[in-house]
Amino acid sequence: MGKPYKKIMVSIISFTKYGASLSLEFKDILIKHNCNVRLYTGKSSISCNDIENINCSLREWTGIHFEEDDIIIFTGACGIAVRSIAPFINSKCTDPAVLVADDMGINIISLLSGHLGRANEWTKILASGLNANAVITTSSDIHNKIAIDLFAERNNLYIENMEAARRVQAAVIEGSPVTVFCNAEITGKVPDNFYIQKFQDNFLYNTDGCSTNNNADNCSINKYNIVVSPFTVFRECDISNNKDCIILYLIPKVVTLGTGCRKSKTYSEISSFISEALNNSGIFIRSVEGIATIDIKKNEPGILEFAEKEHLPVSFYSAEELGTVTGSTSYSEFVQEITGIGNVCERAALFPQGEKELILTKQAGNGITVAAAIRKWSIDFG
C-alpha cells in the first residue's frame, strides 16, 4: 500500500466515546501500513491525550483535511460524512479516500475515491483487522471486473478523458467487447472481453481503422476502444472521428525530455517551444515523465518553473556524465564552449547510456533546445 518513501497522511474523526475508542484501534492498524495518523473528535467531553478536540466547525475541519490528507475516516453515521464532504468533492483524480465506520466497528464503508484514492483497499484492510464488514459498492469490484482508473494508475498511464473512461468502464462491466491498441509488451491476464491489437507508431490507417501495414493481422474495431501509446498517430486514423466509436487514450509516462536554454528564458517561452516541438513530432506531452539538463542550469528559473507547473521531476547532470553518452548526437561549437559538451539536450534525454532510445532529435529555436527519448515499457493486466 502506498509508496515507501512517502508517509500516507490520515485523519480520523469521532463523535462518541465508542467512536473515539474505535479510532484508536484504527490507528494501531494504519501505522503498520506506513501511515501518519492523527485523531480528532467533535465531542468536547472526550478527553484523551491521543485525540485532539477540533476548534472549528466540522465543515471547516473537513475542508482543511480534504486538502491535506490522503485518507479521512469518519467514525459515525454516513449522513454526517456525506454532508461534511459534499462542498469539497472535486474529482476522483484528486479527492482523498473517505471511509465511514459505525462507532461500533461493525461496518466499514468505502465512501469516496474507492480506486484512485484506494478507499476500497483501505476499507478491506481495516475490516480485516477488526473482523468487520467491508462495504464496497463500486461496480467493477462487485462484478469482479477490471477497473480502468486503477489499471491506469498501476501502469503509470494518464487518462486523457475521464468521460471516455467512464463509458468504457460501463462497457467492461456489461461484458461488451473492448479493443486495446498497444505497441508495447503486454503481461498478465487480459480480461476475456478485451481484444489486443498490436500496432506500430508509424502505421497508417485506412477507413476501417485497420493498419495498411502487412504485419497487422485480424484488425478489429469495436464500439469501445482503448489506445495505449505515448504517440498521437492514432488520432490520424478515420475511426478517431467516428461518432459511433468511443476511444479512450491511456498515455504511458515513458518519455524523458532533454532541454537547454540561454540564460533567463522564461517559463512561457520554454513551455511554448517544448509544446510545439512535441506536438509537431506526434508525442503526447502527458507522456513525459521527467526533464533532464546540464547541472549549470540547476538554477535556471524558466526550466525550474516549467518542471514545477508540469509536475515533473528535473535531473541535472555534469558535462562529464553527459560525455559518457555515445552514439550519433548533434554537435555545436557554441554549446561546447559554454557547457564543456557539444550537445546537452540529446545527451541529457538519453542519459544513462543504453536505457533509452531517441525519438525526437535536437530541436532549436529562440535560444531553447529540446530532445526526447523513450524508455522500454510494458503494461500489466495483473
PDB file of C-alpha atoms in Angstrom, residues 7 64 74 78 109 139 159 188 193 199 205 230 252 262 299 370:
ATOM      1  CA  LYS A   7       4.040   8.707   4.621  1.00  0.00           C
ATOM      2  CA  ILE A  64      -8.756  21.665   5.750  1.00  0.00           C
ATOM      3  CA  PHE A  74     -15.410   9.312   9.927  1.00  0.00           C
ATOM      4  CA  CYS A  78     -22.853   8.158   6.905  1.00  0.00           C
ATOM      5  CA  ILE A 109     -17.733   1.737   4.204  1.00  0.00           C
ATOM      6  CA  SER A 139     -19.453  -1.905  -9.837  1.00  0.00           C
ATOM      7  CA  ILE A 159      -6.251   9.089 -18.546  1.00  0.00           C
ATOM      8  CA  GLY A 188      -0.729 -10.528 -17.021  1.00  0.00           C
ATOM      9  CA  ASN A 193     -13.786  -9.340 -23.417  1.00  0.00           C
ATOM     10  CA  PHE A 199       0.349  -1.604 -33.933  1.00  0.00           C
ATOM     11  CA  TYR A 205      -4.775   3.556 -41.036  1.00  0.00           C
ATOM     12  CA  PRO A 230       2.828   7.884 -25.961  1.00  0.00           C
ATOM     13  CA  PRO A 252       2.202   5.978 -20.636  1.00  0.00           C
ATOM     14  CA  ARG A 262      20.090  30.566 -22.933  1.00  0.00           C
ATOM     15  CA  ASN A 299      19.138  27.492 -11.039  1.00  0.00           C
ATOM     16  CA  VAL A 370      14.774  20.162 -26.669  1.00  0.00           C
TER      17      VAL A 370
END
